[in-house]
Amino acid sequence: MQIARGLKALRTRAGLTQSEVAKRAGVSVGTVNRYETWQDRAKLRVPTVSTLADTCGATTREREALVQLVRNQENGWWMDHPAVPEVMDPLLSFEDVAEYEHVFANALVPGLLQTRDYALALHRAQDARCAADVIDSKVDARVKRQAILDRSPAVHLWVVIDEAVLRRPVGGVHVMAQQIDHLQTMAQRPNVDIQVLRFTAGAHAAGSGGHFVILGRDDEGDPLSSVNVVYLELHRRGLYLDAPDEVQSYRLMFDYLRSQAADAKASLDLLTAARQELNE
């Protein structure tokens, strides 16, 4: 998505048509269109992206920014991983280069904060017909994804969790107790912020909408190195938005959700209260 938008922006700046770029780059018009419309993302290649960028007059920094995005896709552990559905490939690619991730979770604990047992319980419920080894592989992939919170520099994760998430005992009381303990621990980390949207908040900015993720990396000096994407999680598929007005709309929504949710200290108190209820 970022590669497609970047190549199109370079071509527009250069005042060239797709046919003109294709002729100068020695590729087909279909290739230019495919790269600009984000089709067959797993088949994007560094030499082609580099050639298209150069043809459109990209600076060295602009070209390398696009090339790095392709390399992230080619070399990412998630590419062609049997336990990672294709729809998740872009999300993991964006996470690999993002500086921050903002999440609204209205039904389940976000994947980056799930314990192994919580994730296992979810997959057993969602993939009831899958073999045990397949489910274990999916859980391993989810846990491996969490490594972005430990890298240097680590992603800054900010999560607003609906209180309903804490009241749904996924995996039973013991698993849920461990999960809340984990949330309390993660909330102490400098790169993780967790807020709870209380029932008493009533109507809120997300309305009837569901789980969404905002991924970002801001580089005013080099827009092509920036990342601004919204991921909407749907059943068995996902939807990615990167149009500036759509991204801004979700950013504003998240800002309102943060203001409507309990602050960090009050949220920790709510986590503690939910944990104590599991002991009753």
Short mmCIF file of N, CA and C in Angstrom, two decimals, residues 16-141:
data_model
loop_
_atom_site.label_atom_id
_atom_site.label_comp_id
_atom_site.label_asym_id
_atom_site.label_seq_id
_atom_site.Cartn_x
_atom_site.Cartn_y
_atom_site.Cartn_z
N LEU A 16 4.19 12.25 -15.52
CA LEU A 16 4.24 11.17 -16.51
C LEU A 16 3.00 10.31 -16.44
N THR A 17 2.63 9.71 -17.56
CA THR A 17 1.55 8.73 -17.58
C THR A 17 2.14 7.36 -17.31
N GLN A 18 1.27 6.40 -17.02
CA GLN A 18 1.77 5.03 -16.81
C GLN A 18 2.45 4.51 -18.07
N SER A 19 1.91 4.86 -19.23
CA SER A 19 2.50 4.40 -20.50
C SER A 19 3.91 4.97 -20.68
N GLU A 20 4.07 6.23 -20.33
CA GLU A 20 5.38 6.86 -20.46
C GLU A 20 6.39 6.23 -19.51
N VAL A 21 5.97 5.96 -18.29
CA VAL A 21 6.86 5.34 -17.32
C VAL A 21 7.25 3.94 -17.79
N ALA A 22 6.26 3.20 -18.29
CA ALA A 22 6.52 1.83 -18.76
C ALA A 22 7.55 1.83 -19.90
N LYS A 23 7.39 2.76 -20.84
CA LYS A 23 8.30 2.82 -21.98
C LYS A 23 9.71 3.17 -21.54
N ARG A 24 9.84 4.14 -20.65
CA ARG A 24 11.17 4.56 -20.19
C ARG A 24 11.83 3.51 -19.30
N ALA A 25 11.01 2.79 -18.54
CA ALA A 25 11.56 1.80 -17.61
C ALA A 25 11.77 0.44 -18.26
N GLY A 26 11.21 0.24 -19.45
CA GLY A 26 11.37 -1.03 -20.14
C GLY A 26 10.51 -2.13 -19.55
N VAL A 27 9.35 -1.75 -19.05
CA VAL A 27 8.41 -2.73 -18.51
C VAL A 27 7.05 -2.52 -19.17
N SER A 28 6.13 -3.41 -18.90
CA SER A 28 4.80 -3.27 -19.48
C SER A 28 3.96 -2.28 -18.69
N VAL A 29 2.94 -1.73 -19.34
CA VAL A 29 2.02 -0.84 -18.66
C VAL A 29 1.32 -1.59 -17.53
N GLY A 30 1.05 -2.88 -17.78
CA GLY A 30 0.41 -3.71 -16.76
C GLY A 30 1.24 -3.80 -15.49
N THR A 31 2.57 -3.86 -15.65
CA THR A 31 3.46 -3.91 -14.49
C THR A 31 3.38 -2.62 -13.69
N VAL A 32 3.42 -1.49 -14.38
CA VAL A 32 3.32 -0.20 -13.71
C VAL A 32 2.00 -0.10 -12.96
N ASN A 33 0.92 -0.50 -13.60
CA ASN A 33 -0.40 -0.45 -12.97
C ASN A 33 -0.48 -1.37 -11.76
N ARG A 34 0.11 -2.57 -11.90
CA ARG A 34 0.06 -3.53 -10.79
C ARG A 34 0.80 -3.01 -9.57
N TYR A 35 1.93 -2.38 -9.80
CA TYR A 35 2.70 -1.84 -8.68
C TYR A 35 2.02 -0.62 -8.06
N GLU A 36 1.28 0.12 -8.87
CA GLU A 36 0.62 1.32 -8.35
C GLU A 36 -0.74 1.03 -7.71
N THR A 37 -1.26 -0.16 -7.95
CA THR A 37 -2.58 -0.51 -7.38
C THR A 37 -2.47 -1.59 -6.33
N TRP A 38 -1.24 -1.93 -5.94
CA TRP A 38 -1.01 -2.84 -4.82
C TRP A 38 -1.61 -4.23 -5.06
N GLN A 39 -1.44 -4.73 -6.27
CA GLN A 39 -1.90 -6.08 -6.59
C GLN A 39 -0.75 -7.06 -6.43
N ASP A 40 -1.05 -8.28 -6.04
CA ASP A 40 -0.03 -9.33 -5.92
C ASP A 40 1.17 -8.84 -5.13
N ARG A 41 0.89 -8.31 -3.93
CA ARG A 41 1.95 -7.66 -3.16
C ARG A 41 3.14 -8.57 -2.89
N ALA A 42 2.94 -9.88 -2.80
CA ALA A 42 4.05 -10.78 -2.52
C ALA A 42 5.00 -10.89 -3.71
N LYS A 43 4.57 -10.42 -4.89
CA LYS A 43 5.39 -10.54 -6.09
C LYS A 43 6.13 -9.25 -6.43
N LEU A 44 6.06 -8.26 -5.58
CA LEU A 44 6.80 -7.02 -5.82
C LEU A 44 8.30 -7.31 -5.68
N ARG A 45 9.09 -6.72 -6.57
CA ARG A 45 10.52 -7.00 -6.58
C ARG A 45 11.33 -5.71 -6.48
N VAL A 46 12.45 -5.80 -5.76
CA VAL A 46 13.31 -4.64 -5.54
C VAL A 46 13.78 -4.01 -6.85
N PRO A 47 14.31 -4.78 -7.82
CA PRO A 47 14.80 -4.14 -9.05
C PRO A 47 13.72 -3.35 -9.78
N THR A 48 12.50 -3.88 -9.81
CA THR A 48 11.43 -3.19 -10.51
C THR A 48 11.03 -1.91 -9.80
N VAL A 49 10.89 -1.98 -8.49
CA VAL A 49 10.55 -0.78 -7.72
C VAL A 49 11.63 0.27 -7.88
N SER A 50 12.88 -0.16 -7.81
CA SER A 50 14.00 0.77 -7.95
C SER A 50 14.00 1.43 -9.33
N THR A 51 13.75 0.66 -10.38
CA THR A 51 13.71 1.19 -11.74
C THR A 51 12.57 2.17 -11.93
N LEU A 52 11.39 1.81 -11.43
CA LEU A 52 10.23 2.69 -11.56
C LEU A 52 10.46 4.01 -10.82
N ALA A 53 11.06 3.91 -9.63
CA ALA A 53 11.34 5.12 -8.85
C ALA A 53 12.33 6.01 -9.57
N ASP A 54 13.40 5.42 -10.10
CA ASP A 54 14.41 6.20 -10.82
C ASP A 54 13.82 6.84 -12.07
N THR A 55 12.97 6.11 -12.76
CA THR A 55 12.33 6.63 -13.97
C THR A 55 11.50 7.87 -13.68
N CYS A 56 10.94 7.91 -12.46
CA CYS A 56 10.10 9.05 -12.07
C CYS A 56 10.89 10.14 -11.36
N GLY A 57 12.21 10.03 -11.38
CA GLY A 57 13.03 11.09 -10.81
C GLY A 57 13.14 11.08 -9.30
N ALA A 58 13.03 9.92 -8.68
CA ALA A 58 13.13 9.84 -7.22
C ALA A 58 14.53 10.18 -6.75
N THR A 59 14.62 10.78 -5.59
CA THR A 59 15.93 11.01 -4.97
C THR A 59 16.44 9.68 -4.43
N THR A 60 17.71 9.62 -4.08
CA THR A 60 18.26 8.39 -3.53
C THR A 60 17.52 7.97 -2.27
N ARG A 61 17.21 8.95 -1.42
CA ARG A 61 16.50 8.64 -0.17
C ARG A 61 15.09 8.12 -0.44
N GLU A 62 14.41 8.73 -1.41
CA GLU A 62 13.05 8.29 -1.75
C GLU A 62 13.07 6.87 -2.30
N ARG A 63 14.02 6.60 -3.20
CA ARG A 63 14.12 5.26 -3.78
C ARG A 63 14.41 4.23 -2.71
N GLU A 64 15.35 4.51 -1.83
CA GLU A 64 15.73 3.55 -0.80
C GLU A 64 14.60 3.30 0.20
N ALA A 65 13.77 4.33 0.43
CA ALA A 65 12.63 4.15 1.33
C ALA A 65 11.67 3.13 0.76
N LEU A 66 11.41 3.21 -0.56
CA LEU A 66 10.51 2.26 -1.21
C LEU A 66 11.14 0.87 -1.29
N VAL A 67 12.42 0.84 -1.59
CA VAL A 67 13.13 -0.44 -1.68
C VAL A 67 13.11 -1.16 -0.33
N GLN A 68 13.28 -0.39 0.75
CA GLN A 68 13.28 -1.00 2.08
C GLN A 68 11.93 -1.62 2.39
N LEU A 69 10.85 -1.00 1.96
CA LEU A 69 9.52 -1.56 2.18
C LEU A 69 9.37 -2.90 1.46
N VAL A 70 9.90 -2.98 0.24
CA VAL A 70 9.84 -4.24 -0.50
C VAL A 70 10.67 -5.31 0.20
N ARG A 71 11.85 -4.94 0.67
CA ARG A 71 12.71 -5.91 1.36
C ARG A 71 12.05 -6.42 2.63
N ASN A 72 11.34 -5.53 3.31
CA ASN A 72 10.63 -5.96 4.52
C ASN A 72 9.61 -7.04 4.18
N GLN A 73 8.95 -6.88 3.03
CA GLN A 73 7.97 -7.88 2.61
C GLN A 73 8.64 -9.17 2.19
N GLU A 74 9.75 -9.06 1.49
CA GLU A 74 10.44 -10.25 1.00
C GLU A 74 11.06 -11.06 2.14
N ASN A 75 11.61 -10.34 3.13
CA ASN A 75 12.37 -11.01 4.18
C ASN A 75 11.60 -11.24 5.47
N GLY A 76 10.39 -10.71 5.56
CA GLY A 76 9.62 -10.87 6.78
C GLY A 76 9.32 -12.32 7.09
N TRP A 77 9.43 -12.71 8.35
CA TRP A 77 9.20 -14.10 8.73
C TRP A 77 7.78 -14.55 8.42
N TRP A 78 6.86 -13.57 8.32
CA TRP A 78 5.46 -13.88 8.12
C TRP A 78 5.11 -14.22 6.66
N MET A 79 5.97 -13.82 5.71
CA MET A 79 5.66 -14.08 4.31
C MET A 79 5.69 -15.58 4.03
N ASP A 80 4.61 -16.07 3.50
CA ASP A 80 4.46 -17.50 3.17
C ASP A 80 4.46 -18.39 4.41
N HIS A 81 4.32 -17.79 5.60
CA HIS A 81 4.22 -18.59 6.82
C HIS A 81 2.85 -19.27 6.82
N PRO A 82 2.80 -20.58 6.93
CA PRO A 82 1.52 -21.30 6.82
C PRO A 82 0.49 -20.91 7.87
N ALA A 83 0.95 -20.36 9.00
CA ALA A 83 0.01 -20.02 10.07
C ALA A 83 -0.44 -18.56 10.02
N VAL A 84 0.12 -17.80 9.08
CA VAL A 84 -0.25 -16.39 8.96
C VAL A 84 -1.10 -16.22 7.71
N PRO A 85 -2.39 -15.90 7.86
CA PRO A 85 -3.24 -15.72 6.68
C PRO A 85 -2.74 -14.57 5.83
N GLU A 86 -2.95 -14.68 4.53
CA GLU A 86 -2.45 -13.67 3.60
C GLU A 86 -2.92 -12.27 3.96
N VAL A 87 -4.13 -12.17 4.49
CA VAL A 87 -4.68 -10.85 4.81
C VAL A 87 -3.87 -10.15 5.90
N MET A 88 -3.11 -10.93 6.69
CA MET A 88 -2.31 -10.35 7.76
C MET A 88 -0.93 -9.91 7.30
N ASP A 89 -0.50 -10.34 6.10
CA ASP A 89 0.84 -9.99 5.62
C ASP A 89 1.10 -8.49 5.63
N PRO A 90 0.16 -7.67 5.08
CA PRO A 90 0.41 -6.22 5.10
C PRO A 90 0.50 -5.65 6.50
N LEU A 91 -0.36 -6.13 7.41
CA LEU A 91 -0.35 -5.61 8.78
C LEU A 91 1.01 -5.85 9.42
N LEU A 92 1.55 -7.05 9.27
CA LEU A 92 2.84 -7.35 9.87
C LEU A 92 3.97 -6.57 9.19
N SER A 93 3.82 -6.34 7.89
CA SER A 93 4.82 -5.53 7.17
C SER A 93 4.81 -4.09 7.69
N PHE A 94 3.62 -3.54 7.91
CA PHE A 94 3.51 -2.18 8.43
C PHE A 94 4.03 -2.11 9.86
N GLU A 95 3.71 -3.11 10.68
CA GLU A 95 4.19 -3.12 12.06
C GLU A 95 5.71 -3.14 12.10
N ASP A 96 6.31 -3.79 11.13
CA ASP A 96 7.76 -3.93 11.12
C ASP A 96 8.47 -2.59 10.98
N VAL A 97 7.79 -1.60 10.38
CA VAL A 97 8.42 -0.29 10.17
C VAL A 97 7.73 0.83 10.95
N ALA A 98 6.63 0.52 11.62
CA ALA A 98 5.87 1.56 12.32
C ALA A 98 6.57 2.00 13.60
N GLU A 99 6.35 3.26 13.97
CA GLU A 99 6.86 3.79 15.23
C GLU A 99 5.81 3.65 16.33
N TYR A 100 4.55 3.72 15.94
CA TYR A 100 3.48 3.60 16.93
C TYR A 100 2.29 2.83 16.37
N GLU A 101 1.54 2.25 17.28
CA GLU A 101 0.33 1.51 16.92
C GLU A 101 -0.75 1.83 17.94
N HIS A 102 -1.88 2.31 17.45
CA HIS A 102 -3.01 2.64 18.30
C HIS A 102 -4.14 1.65 18.02
N VAL A 103 -4.69 1.07 19.07
CA VAL A 103 -5.69 0.02 18.90
C VAL A 103 -6.93 0.28 19.75
N PHE A 104 -8.08 0.10 19.14
CA PHE A 104 -9.33 0.08 19.90
C PHE A 104 -9.82 -1.36 19.87
N ALA A 105 -9.97 -1.96 21.04
CA ALA A 105 -10.40 -3.35 21.15
C ALA A 105 -11.74 -3.41 21.87
N ASN A 106 -12.78 -3.83 21.16
CA ASN A 106 -14.11 -3.83 21.76
C ASN A 106 -14.61 -5.21 22.13
N ALA A 107 -13.87 -6.27 21.75
CA ALA A 107 -14.36 -7.62 22.04
C ALA A 107 -13.30 -8.53 22.65
N LEU A 108 -12.04 -8.38 22.21
CA LEU A 108 -10.98 -9.27 22.66
C LEU A 108 -9.71 -8.48 22.97
N VAL A 109 -8.85 -9.04 23.78
CA VAL A 109 -7.55 -8.43 24.05
C VAL A 109 -6.77 -8.40 22.72
N PRO A 110 -6.16 -7.27 22.38
CA PRO A 110 -5.39 -7.18 21.13
C PRO A 110 -4.29 -8.23 21.07
N GLY A 111 -4.01 -8.70 19.85
CA GLY A 111 -3.03 -9.76 19.68
C GLY A 111 -1.67 -9.48 20.28
N LEU A 112 -1.22 -8.22 20.24
CA LEU A 112 0.10 -7.88 20.77
C LEU A 112 0.17 -8.00 22.28
N LEU A 113 -0.99 -8.11 22.95
CA LEU A 113 -1.00 -8.19 24.41
C LEU A 113 -1.57 -9.51 24.92
N GLN A 114 -1.82 -10.44 24.04
CA GLN A 114 -2.40 -11.71 24.46
C GLN A 114 -1.34 -12.65 25.05
N THR A 115 -1.72 -13.38 26.09
CA THR A 115 -0.86 -14.45 26.59
C THR A 115 -1.02 -15.65 25.65
N ARG A 116 -0.10 -16.58 25.74
CA ARG A 116 -0.18 -17.77 24.88
C ARG A 116 -1.47 -18.56 25.16
N ASP A 117 -1.82 -18.71 26.42
CA ASP A 117 -3.02 -19.49 26.75
C ASP A 117 -4.29 -18.80 26.29
N TYR A 118 -4.32 -17.46 26.38
CA TYR A 118 -5.48 -16.71 25.91
C TYR A 118 -5.61 -16.88 24.39
N ALA A 119 -4.49 -16.75 23.68
CA ALA A 119 -4.50 -16.91 22.22
C ALA A 119 -4.91 -18.33 21.84
N LEU A 120 -4.45 -19.31 22.61
CA LEU A 120 -4.79 -20.70 22.34
C LEU A 120 -6.29 -20.93 22.50
N ALA A 121 -6.86 -20.37 23.55
CA ALA A 121 -8.30 -20.51 23.78
C ALA A 121 -9.10 -19.87 22.65
N LEU A 122 -8.63 -18.71 22.18
CA LEU A 122 -9.31 -18.04 21.06
C LEU A 122 -9.29 -18.90 19.81
N HIS A 123 -8.12 -19.43 19.47
CA HIS A 123 -8.01 -20.23 18.24
C HIS A 123 -8.78 -21.54 18.35
N ARG A 124 -8.81 -22.12 19.52
CA ARG A 124 -9.59 -23.35 19.68
C ARG A 124 -11.08 -23.09 19.45
N ALA A 125 -11.52 -21.90 19.82
CA ALA A 125 -12.94 -21.54 19.63
C ALA A 125 -13.20 -21.14 18.17
N GLN A 126 -12.29 -20.39 17.59
CA GLN A 126 -12.48 -19.88 16.23
C GLN A 126 -12.19 -20.93 15.16
N ASP A 127 -11.24 -21.81 15.44
CA ASP A 127 -10.82 -22.81 14.46
C ASP A 127 -11.10 -24.22 14.98
N ALA A 128 -12.34 -24.43 15.38
CA ALA A 128 -12.71 -25.68 16.04
C ALA A 128 -12.43 -26.92 15.19
N ARG A 129 -12.40 -26.75 13.88
CA ARG A 129 -12.19 -27.90 12.99
C ARG A 129 -10.73 -28.08 12.59
N CYS A 130 -9.86 -27.22 13.08
CA CYS A 130 -8.44 -27.35 12.75
C CYS A 130 -7.76 -28.35 13.66
N ALA A 131 -6.73 -29.02 13.14
CA ALA A 131 -5.95 -29.96 13.93
C ALA A 131 -5.17 -29.20 15.00
N ALA A 132 -4.84 -29.90 16.08
CA ALA A 132 -4.14 -29.27 17.20
C ALA A 132 -2.82 -28.65 16.79
N ASP A 133 -2.08 -29.31 15.90
CA ASP A 133 -0.78 -28.77 15.50
C ASP A 133 -0.92 -27.50 14.67
N VAL A 134 -2.00 -27.39 13.92
CA VAL A 134 -2.26 -26.18 13.12
C VAL A 134 -2.57 -25.01 14.05
N ILE A 135 -3.37 -25.29 15.06
CA ILE A 135 -3.72 -24.26 16.04
C ILE A 135 -2.48 -23.81 16.80
N ASP A 136 -1.65 -24.76 17.19
CA ASP A 136 -0.41 -24.42 17.91
C ASP A 136 0.48 -23.53 17.05
N SER A 137 0.52 -23.79 15.74
CA SER A 137 1.34 -22.99 14.83
C SER A 137 0.80 -21.56 14.75
N LYS A 138 -0.51 -21.43 14.75
CA LYS A 138 -1.13 -20.09 14.71
C LYS A 138 -0.82 -19.32 15.98
N VAL A 139 -0.84 -20.00 17.10
CA VAL A 139 -0.54 -19.35 18.38
C VAL A 139 0.93 -18.93 18.41
N ASP A 140 1.81 -19.79 17.93
CA ASP A 140 3.23 -19.45 17.89
C ASP A 140 3.47 -18.20 17.04
N ALA A 141 2.76 -18.10 15.92
CA ALA A 141 2.91 -16.94 15.04
C ALA A 141 2.43 -15.68 15.75
#
